[in-house]
C-alpha positions as a LaTeX table, in Angstrom:
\begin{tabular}{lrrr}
\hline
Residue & $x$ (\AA) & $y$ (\AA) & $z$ (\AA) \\
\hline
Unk1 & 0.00 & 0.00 & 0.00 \\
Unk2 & 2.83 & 2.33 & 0.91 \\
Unk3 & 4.92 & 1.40 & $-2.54$ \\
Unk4 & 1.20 & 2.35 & $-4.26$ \\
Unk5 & 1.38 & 5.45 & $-2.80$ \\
Unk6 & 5.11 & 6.46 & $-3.33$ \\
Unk7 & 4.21 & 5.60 & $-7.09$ \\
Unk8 & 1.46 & 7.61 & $-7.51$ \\
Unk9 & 3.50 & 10.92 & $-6.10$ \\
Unk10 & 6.41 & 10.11 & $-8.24$ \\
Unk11 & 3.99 & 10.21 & $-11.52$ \\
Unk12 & 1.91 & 13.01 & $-10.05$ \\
Unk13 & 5.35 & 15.37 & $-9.79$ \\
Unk14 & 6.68 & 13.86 & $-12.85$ \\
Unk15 & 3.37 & 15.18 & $-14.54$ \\
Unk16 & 4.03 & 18.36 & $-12.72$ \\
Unk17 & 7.43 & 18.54 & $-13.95$ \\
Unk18 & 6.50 & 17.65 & $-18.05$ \\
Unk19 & 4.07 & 20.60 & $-17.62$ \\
Unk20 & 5.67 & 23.27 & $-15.78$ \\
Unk21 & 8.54 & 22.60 & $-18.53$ \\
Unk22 & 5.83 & 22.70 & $-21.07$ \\
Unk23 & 5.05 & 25.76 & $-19.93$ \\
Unk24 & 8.30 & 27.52 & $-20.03$ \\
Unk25 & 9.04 & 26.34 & $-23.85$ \\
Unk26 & 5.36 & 28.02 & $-24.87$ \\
Unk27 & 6.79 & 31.14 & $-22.23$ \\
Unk28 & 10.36 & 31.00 & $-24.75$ \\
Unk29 & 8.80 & 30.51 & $-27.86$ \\
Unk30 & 6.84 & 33.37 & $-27.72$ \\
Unk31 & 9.29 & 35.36 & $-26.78$ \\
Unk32 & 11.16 & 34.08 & $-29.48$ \\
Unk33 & 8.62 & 34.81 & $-31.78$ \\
Unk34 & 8.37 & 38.51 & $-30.59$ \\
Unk35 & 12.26 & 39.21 & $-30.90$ \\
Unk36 & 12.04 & 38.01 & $-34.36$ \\
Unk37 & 9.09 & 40.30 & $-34.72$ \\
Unk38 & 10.87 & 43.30 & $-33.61$ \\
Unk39 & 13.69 & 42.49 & $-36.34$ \\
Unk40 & 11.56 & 41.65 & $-39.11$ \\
Unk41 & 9.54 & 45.01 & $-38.63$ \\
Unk42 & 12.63 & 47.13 & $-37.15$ \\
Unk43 & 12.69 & 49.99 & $-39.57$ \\
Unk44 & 8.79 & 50.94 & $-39.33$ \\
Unk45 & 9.30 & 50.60 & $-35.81$ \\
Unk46 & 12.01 & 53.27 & $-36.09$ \\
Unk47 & 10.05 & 55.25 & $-38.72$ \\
Unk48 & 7.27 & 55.37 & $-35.93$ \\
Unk49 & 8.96 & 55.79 & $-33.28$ \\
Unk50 & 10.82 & 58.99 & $-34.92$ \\
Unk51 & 8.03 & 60.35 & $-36.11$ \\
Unk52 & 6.56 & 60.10 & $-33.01$ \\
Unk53 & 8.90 & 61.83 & $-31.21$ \\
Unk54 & 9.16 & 64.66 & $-33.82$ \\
Unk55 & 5.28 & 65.31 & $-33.89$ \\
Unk56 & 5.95 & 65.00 & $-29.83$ \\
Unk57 & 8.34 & 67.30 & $-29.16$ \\
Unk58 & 6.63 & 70.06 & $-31.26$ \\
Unk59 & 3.11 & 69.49 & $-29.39$ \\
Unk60 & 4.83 & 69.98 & $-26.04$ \\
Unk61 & 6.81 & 72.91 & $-27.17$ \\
Unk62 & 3.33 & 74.98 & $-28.47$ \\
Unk63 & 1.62 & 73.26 & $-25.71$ \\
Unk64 & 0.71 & 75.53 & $-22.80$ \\
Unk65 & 2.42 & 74.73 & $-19.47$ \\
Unk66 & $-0.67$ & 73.80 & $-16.89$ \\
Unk67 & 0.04 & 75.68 & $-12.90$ \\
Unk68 & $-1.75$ & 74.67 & $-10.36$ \\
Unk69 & $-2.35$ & 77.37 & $-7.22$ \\
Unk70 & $-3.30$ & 76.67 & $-3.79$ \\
Unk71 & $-5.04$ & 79.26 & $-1.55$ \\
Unk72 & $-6.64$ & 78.51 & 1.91 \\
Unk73 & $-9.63$ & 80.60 & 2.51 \\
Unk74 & $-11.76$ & 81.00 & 5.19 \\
Unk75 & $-15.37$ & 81.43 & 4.15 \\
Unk76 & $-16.94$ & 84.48 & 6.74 \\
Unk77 & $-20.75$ & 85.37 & 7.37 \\
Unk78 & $-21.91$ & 81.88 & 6.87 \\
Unk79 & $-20.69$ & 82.17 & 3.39 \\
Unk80 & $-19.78$ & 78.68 & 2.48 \\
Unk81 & $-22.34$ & 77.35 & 0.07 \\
Unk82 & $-21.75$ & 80.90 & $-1.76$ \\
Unk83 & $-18.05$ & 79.38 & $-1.96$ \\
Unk84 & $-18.56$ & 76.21 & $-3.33$ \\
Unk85 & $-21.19$ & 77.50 & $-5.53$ \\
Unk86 & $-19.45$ & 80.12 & $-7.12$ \\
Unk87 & $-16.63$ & 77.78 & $-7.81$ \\
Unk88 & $-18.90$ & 75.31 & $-9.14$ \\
Unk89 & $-20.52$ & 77.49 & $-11.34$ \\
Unk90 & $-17.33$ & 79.06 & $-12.77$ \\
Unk91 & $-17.38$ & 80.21 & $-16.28$ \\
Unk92 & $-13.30$ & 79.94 & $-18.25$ \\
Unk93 & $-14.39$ & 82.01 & $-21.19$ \\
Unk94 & $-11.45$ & 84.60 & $-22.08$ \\
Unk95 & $-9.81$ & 83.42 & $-18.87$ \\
Unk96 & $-6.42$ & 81.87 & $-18.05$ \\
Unk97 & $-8.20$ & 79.74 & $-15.57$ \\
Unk98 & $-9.28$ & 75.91 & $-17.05$ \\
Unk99 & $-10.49$ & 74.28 & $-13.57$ \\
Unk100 & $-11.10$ & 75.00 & $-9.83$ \\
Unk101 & $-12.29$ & 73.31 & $-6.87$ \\
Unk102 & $-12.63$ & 73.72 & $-3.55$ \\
Unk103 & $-13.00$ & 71.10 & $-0.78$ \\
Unk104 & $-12.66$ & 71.87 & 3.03 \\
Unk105 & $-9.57$ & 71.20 & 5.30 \\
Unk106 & $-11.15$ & 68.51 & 7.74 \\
Unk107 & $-9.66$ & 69.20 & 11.19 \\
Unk108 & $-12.33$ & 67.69 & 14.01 \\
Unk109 & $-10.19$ & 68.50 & 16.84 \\
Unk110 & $-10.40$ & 72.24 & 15.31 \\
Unk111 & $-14.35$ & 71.79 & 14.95 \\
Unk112 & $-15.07$ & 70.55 & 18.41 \\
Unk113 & $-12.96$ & 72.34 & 20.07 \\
Unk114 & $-14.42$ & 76.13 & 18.59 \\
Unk115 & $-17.31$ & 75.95 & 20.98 \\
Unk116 & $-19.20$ & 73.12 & 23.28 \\
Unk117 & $-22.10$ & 72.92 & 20.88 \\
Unk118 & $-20.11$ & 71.24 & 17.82 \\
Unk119 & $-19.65$ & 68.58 & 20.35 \\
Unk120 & $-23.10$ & 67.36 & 20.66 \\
Unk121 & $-23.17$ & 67.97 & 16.42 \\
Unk122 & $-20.40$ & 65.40 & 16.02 \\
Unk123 & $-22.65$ & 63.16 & 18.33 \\
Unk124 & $-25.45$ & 63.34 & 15.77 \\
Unk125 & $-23.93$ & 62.93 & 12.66 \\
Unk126 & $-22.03$ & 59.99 & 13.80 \\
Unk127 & $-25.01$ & 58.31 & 15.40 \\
Unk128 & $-26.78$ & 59.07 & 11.79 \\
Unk129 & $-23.60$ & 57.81 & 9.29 \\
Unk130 & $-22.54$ & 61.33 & 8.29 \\
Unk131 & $-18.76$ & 61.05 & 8.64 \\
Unk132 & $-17.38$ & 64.10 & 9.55 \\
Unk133 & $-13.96$ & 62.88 & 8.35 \\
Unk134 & $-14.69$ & 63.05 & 4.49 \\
Unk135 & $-15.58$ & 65.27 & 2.26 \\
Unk136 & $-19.21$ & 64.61 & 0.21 \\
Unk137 & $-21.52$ & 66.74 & $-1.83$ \\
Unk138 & $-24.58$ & 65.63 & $-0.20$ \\
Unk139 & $-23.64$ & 65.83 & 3.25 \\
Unk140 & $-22.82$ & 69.29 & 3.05 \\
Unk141 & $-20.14$ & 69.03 & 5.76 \\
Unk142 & $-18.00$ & 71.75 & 4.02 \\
Unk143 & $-20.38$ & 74.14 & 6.13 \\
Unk144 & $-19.01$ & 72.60 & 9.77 \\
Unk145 & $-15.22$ & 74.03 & 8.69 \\
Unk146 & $-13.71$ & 77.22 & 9.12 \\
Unk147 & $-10.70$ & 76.59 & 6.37 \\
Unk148 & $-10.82$ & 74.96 & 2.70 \\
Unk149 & $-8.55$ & 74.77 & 0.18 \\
Unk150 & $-9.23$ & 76.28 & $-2.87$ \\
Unk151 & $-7.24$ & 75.00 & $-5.73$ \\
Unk152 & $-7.08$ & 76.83 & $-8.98$ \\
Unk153 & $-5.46$ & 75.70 & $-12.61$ \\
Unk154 & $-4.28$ & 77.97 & $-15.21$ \\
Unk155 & $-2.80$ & 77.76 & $-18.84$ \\
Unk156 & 0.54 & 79.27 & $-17.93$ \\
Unk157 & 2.01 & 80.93 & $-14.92$ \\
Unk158 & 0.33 & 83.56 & $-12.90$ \\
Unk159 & 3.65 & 85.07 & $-11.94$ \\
Unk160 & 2.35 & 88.47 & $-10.07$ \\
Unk161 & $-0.76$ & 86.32 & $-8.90$ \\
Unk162 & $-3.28$ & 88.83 & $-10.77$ \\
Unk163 & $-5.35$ & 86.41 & $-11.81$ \\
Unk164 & $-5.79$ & 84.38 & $-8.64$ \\
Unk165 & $-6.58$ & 87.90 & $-6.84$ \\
Unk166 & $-9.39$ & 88.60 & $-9.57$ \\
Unk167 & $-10.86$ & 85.26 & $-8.84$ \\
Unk168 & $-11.30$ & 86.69 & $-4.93$ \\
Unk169 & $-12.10$ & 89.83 & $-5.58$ \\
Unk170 & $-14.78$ & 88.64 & $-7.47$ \\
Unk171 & $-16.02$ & 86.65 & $-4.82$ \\
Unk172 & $-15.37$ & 89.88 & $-2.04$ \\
Unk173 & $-18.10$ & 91.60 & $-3.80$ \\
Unk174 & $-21.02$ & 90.17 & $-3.64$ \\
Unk175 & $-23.78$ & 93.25 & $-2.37$ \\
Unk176 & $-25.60$ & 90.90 & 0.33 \\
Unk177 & $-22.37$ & 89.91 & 2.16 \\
Unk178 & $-20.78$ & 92.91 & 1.91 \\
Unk179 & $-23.69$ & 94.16 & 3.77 \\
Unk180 & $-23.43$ & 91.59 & 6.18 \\
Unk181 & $-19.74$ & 92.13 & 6.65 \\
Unk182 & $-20.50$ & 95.82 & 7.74 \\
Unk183 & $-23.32$ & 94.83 & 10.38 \\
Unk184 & $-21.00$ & 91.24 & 11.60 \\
Unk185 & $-17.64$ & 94.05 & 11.96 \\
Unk186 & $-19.66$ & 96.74 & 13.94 \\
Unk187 & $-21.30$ & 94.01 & 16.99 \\
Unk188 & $-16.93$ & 92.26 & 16.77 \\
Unk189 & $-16.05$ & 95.73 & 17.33 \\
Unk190 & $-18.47$ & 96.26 & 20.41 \\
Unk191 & $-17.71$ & 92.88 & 21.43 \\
Unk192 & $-13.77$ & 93.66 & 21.62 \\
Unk193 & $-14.40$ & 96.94 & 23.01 \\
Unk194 & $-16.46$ & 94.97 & 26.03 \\
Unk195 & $-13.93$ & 92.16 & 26.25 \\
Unk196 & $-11.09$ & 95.09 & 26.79 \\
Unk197 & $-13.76$ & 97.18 & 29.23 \\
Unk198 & $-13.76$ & 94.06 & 31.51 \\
Unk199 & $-10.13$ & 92.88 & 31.46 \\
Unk200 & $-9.48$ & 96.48 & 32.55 \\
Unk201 & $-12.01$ & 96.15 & 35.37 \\
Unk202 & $-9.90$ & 93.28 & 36.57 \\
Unk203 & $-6.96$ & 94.86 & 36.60 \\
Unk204 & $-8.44$ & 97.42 & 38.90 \\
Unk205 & $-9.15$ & 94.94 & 41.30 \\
Unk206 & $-6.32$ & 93.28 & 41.07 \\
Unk207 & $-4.18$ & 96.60 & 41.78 \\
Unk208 & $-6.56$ & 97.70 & 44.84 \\
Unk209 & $-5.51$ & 94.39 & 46.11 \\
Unk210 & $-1.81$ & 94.75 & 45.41 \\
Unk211 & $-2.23$ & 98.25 & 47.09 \\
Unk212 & $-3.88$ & 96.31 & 49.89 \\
Unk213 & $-1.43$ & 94.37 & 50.88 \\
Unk214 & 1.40 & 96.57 & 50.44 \\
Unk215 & $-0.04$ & 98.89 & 52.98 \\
Unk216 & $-1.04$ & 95.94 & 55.77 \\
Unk217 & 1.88 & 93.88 & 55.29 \\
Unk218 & 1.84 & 90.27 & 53.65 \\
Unk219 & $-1.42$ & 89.24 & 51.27 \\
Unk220 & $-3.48$ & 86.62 & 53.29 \\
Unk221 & $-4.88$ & 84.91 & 50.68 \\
Unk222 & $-7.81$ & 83.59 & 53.16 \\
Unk223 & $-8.91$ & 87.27 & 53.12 \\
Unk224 & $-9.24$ & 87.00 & 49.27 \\
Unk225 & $-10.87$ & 83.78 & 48.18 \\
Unk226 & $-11.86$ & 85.05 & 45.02 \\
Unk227 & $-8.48$ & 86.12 & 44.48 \\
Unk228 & $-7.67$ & 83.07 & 41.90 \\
Unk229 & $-11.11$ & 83.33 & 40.12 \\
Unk230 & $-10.15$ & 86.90 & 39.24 \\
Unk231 & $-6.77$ & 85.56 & 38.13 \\
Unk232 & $-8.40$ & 82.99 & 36.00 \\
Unk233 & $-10.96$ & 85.28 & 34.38 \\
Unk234 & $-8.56$ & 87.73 & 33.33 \\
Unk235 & $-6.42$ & 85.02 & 31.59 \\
Unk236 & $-9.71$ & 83.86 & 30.09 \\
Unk237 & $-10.91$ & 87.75 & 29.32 \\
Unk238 & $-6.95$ & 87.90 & 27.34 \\
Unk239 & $-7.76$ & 84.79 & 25.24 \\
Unk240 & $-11.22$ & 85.85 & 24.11 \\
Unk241 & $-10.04$ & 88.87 & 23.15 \\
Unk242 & $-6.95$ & 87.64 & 21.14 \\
Unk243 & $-9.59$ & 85.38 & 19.59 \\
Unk244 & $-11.55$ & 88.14 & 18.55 \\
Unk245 & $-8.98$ & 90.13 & 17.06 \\
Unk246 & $-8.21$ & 87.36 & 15.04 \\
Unk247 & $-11.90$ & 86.80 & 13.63 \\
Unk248 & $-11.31$ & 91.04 & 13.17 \\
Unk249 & $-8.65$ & 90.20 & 10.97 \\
Unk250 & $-10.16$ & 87.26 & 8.63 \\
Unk251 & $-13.39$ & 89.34 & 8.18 \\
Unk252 & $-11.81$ & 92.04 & 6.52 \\
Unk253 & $-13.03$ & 89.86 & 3.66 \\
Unk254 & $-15.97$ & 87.61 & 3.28 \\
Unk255 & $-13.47$ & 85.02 & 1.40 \\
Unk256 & $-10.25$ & 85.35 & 3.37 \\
Unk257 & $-7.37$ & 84.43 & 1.65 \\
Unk258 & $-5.17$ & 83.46 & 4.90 \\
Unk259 & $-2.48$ & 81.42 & 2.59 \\
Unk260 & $-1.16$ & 81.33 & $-1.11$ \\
Unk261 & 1.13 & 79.01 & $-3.01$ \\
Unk262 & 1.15 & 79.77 & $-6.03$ \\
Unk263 & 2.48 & 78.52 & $-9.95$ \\
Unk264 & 2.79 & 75.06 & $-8.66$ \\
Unk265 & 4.03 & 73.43 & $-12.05$ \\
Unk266 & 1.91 & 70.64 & $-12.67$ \\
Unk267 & 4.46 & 67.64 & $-14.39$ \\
Unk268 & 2.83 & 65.21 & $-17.10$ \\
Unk269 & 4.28 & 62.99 & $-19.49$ \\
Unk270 & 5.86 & 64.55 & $-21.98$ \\
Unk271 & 4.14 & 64.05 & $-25.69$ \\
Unk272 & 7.39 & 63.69 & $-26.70$ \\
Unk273 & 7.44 & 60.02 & $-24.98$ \\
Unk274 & 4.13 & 59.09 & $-24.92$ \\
Unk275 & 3.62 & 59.57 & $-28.39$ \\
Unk276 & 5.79 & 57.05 & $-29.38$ \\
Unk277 & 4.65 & 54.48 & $-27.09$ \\
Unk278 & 1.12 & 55.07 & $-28.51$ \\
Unk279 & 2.45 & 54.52 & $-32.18$ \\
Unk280 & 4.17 & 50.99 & $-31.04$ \\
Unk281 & 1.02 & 49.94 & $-29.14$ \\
Unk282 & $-0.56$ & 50.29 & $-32.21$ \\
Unk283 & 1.25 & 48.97 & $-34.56$ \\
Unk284 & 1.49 & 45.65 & $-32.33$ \\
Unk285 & $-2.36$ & 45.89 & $-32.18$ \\
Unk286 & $-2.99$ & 45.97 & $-35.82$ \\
Unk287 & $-0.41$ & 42.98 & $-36.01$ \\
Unk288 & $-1.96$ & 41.05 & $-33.81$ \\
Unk289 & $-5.49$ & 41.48 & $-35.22$ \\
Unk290 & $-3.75$ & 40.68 & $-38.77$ \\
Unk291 & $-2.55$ & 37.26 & $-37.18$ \\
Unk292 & $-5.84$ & 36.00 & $-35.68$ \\
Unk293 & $-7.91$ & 36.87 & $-38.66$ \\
Unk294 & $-5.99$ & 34.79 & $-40.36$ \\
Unk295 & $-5.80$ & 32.08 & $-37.95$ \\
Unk296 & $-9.38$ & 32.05 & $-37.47$ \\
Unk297 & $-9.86$ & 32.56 & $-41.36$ \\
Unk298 & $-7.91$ & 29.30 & $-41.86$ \\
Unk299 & $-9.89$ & 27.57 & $-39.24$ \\
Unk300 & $-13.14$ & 28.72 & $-40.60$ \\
Unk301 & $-12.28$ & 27.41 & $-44.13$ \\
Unk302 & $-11.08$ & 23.99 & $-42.79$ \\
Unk303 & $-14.06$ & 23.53 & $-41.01$ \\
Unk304 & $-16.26$ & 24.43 & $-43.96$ \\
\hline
\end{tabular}
């Protein structure tokens, strides 16, 4: 029973053997076949792959170099469908411009941590599958973000940036957010001016205290409990106000352009290669059609 089995392995890899062997003649003799291919049809291929590279190199020289250009903006006065409208929407007649987009930076740390309230949002979009970490059309998330990333293409380079600062000045004047803007800037302003109003009654405080205990000798601290709260609401006073100068700052526009990089050179394959490759993947195509309608012509006309 054992010799049976030994037997029946032996043939079994000896069958293995004949057709993995087989295999690597076919393998050889078609790449035989191809080499001699190549040789038999070497000066076409040369004629094509010359010409190719001629008609190449002149389409990439009159070709148009394609820059890309990067801008973060931050959308103000809930202006963010306006944004990705607009840039939708955006017509390239008698423009340099050939494509833009716009898609929002996702930062969720950023988003929760702007206010307790986006919290609770994050809550309720997870619980209902509306991922907060990608960007889609119908979920609208762009609106949850402060910054996006606007990214603009243009035939040739923008090299003073004119064209880019068209594109946002045409978006910085739109009548109903510039009326906005004016009404949002005046309650900042008040806001700021409060903000500052209190920090300074703080520091009043805090000074008749320091007088205090300069006159009656060392501070008991027992005396002034509230001592540390007034500490703590002056440092939190400082950071709302830093805050708000910043907002004062990114709605001097309703599209604030807080970064640029710009004339990013966008690399392709040159037509000058590709070209050529094209012409040899044809020509092999057209072969190779040639060959099996004749094989299958021969076939047909045996059969018949």
């Amino acid at each position: 029973m054992e010799s049976n089995t030994n037997s029946s392995q032996e043939i079994d890899l000896s069958y293995l053997s004949k057709k993995t062997g087989h295999l690597f003649d076919k393998i050889g003799y078609s790449i035989y076949r191809f080499i001699k291919f190549l040789i038999k049809n070497i000066w076409i291929l040369l004629v094509l792959l010359i010409v190719g590279g001629v008609i190449g190199y002149l389409l990439d020289n009159r070709a148009e170099k394609l820059y890309k250009h990067e801008v973060i903006v931050i959308p103000n006065f809930s202006s963010n469908s306006y944004l990705y409208n607009s840039i939708q929407n955006l017509e390239y007649k008698n423009s340099k411009i050939v494509k833009a987009q716009v898609e929002p930076i996702i930062d969720i740390y950023q988003f929760i941590q702007e206010r307790y309230q986006n919290l609770e949002i994050a809550k309720y979009m997870s619980e209902n599958n509306i991922q907060l970490d990608k960007f889609n059309d119908k979920n609208a998330v762009e609106k949850l973000y402060r910054y996006h990333l606007m990214t603009i293409y243009t035939k040739g380079e923008d090299s003073k940036g004119q064209t880019i600062d068209s594109l946002l000045n045409t978006l910085n004047a739109d009548p109903y957010y510039l009326s906005r803007q004016s009404i949002e800037q005046q309650n900042l302003n008040l806001s700021i001016s409060e903000i500052e109003k209190s920090i300074e009654s703080v520091n009043a405080i805090l000074n008749k205290i320091g007088q205090s205990s300069s006159t009656a000798g060392d501070l008991n601290i027992e005396m002034y409990s509230e001592l540390n709260n007034l500490i703590n609401s002056k440092k939190s006073l400082v950071e709302d106000r830093n805050k708000a100068k910043v907002f004062q700052l990114e709605q001097s526009k309703i599209i604030y352009d807080s970064s640029k990089v710009l004339n990013i050179k966008e690399s392709s394959t040159p037509k000058m290669i590709l070209l050529p490759i094209v012409l040899f993947v044809l020509f092999l195509g057209a072969n190779l059609i040639l060959i099996l309608s004749k094989k299958y012509k021969n076939k047909t006309s045996q059969n018949s």
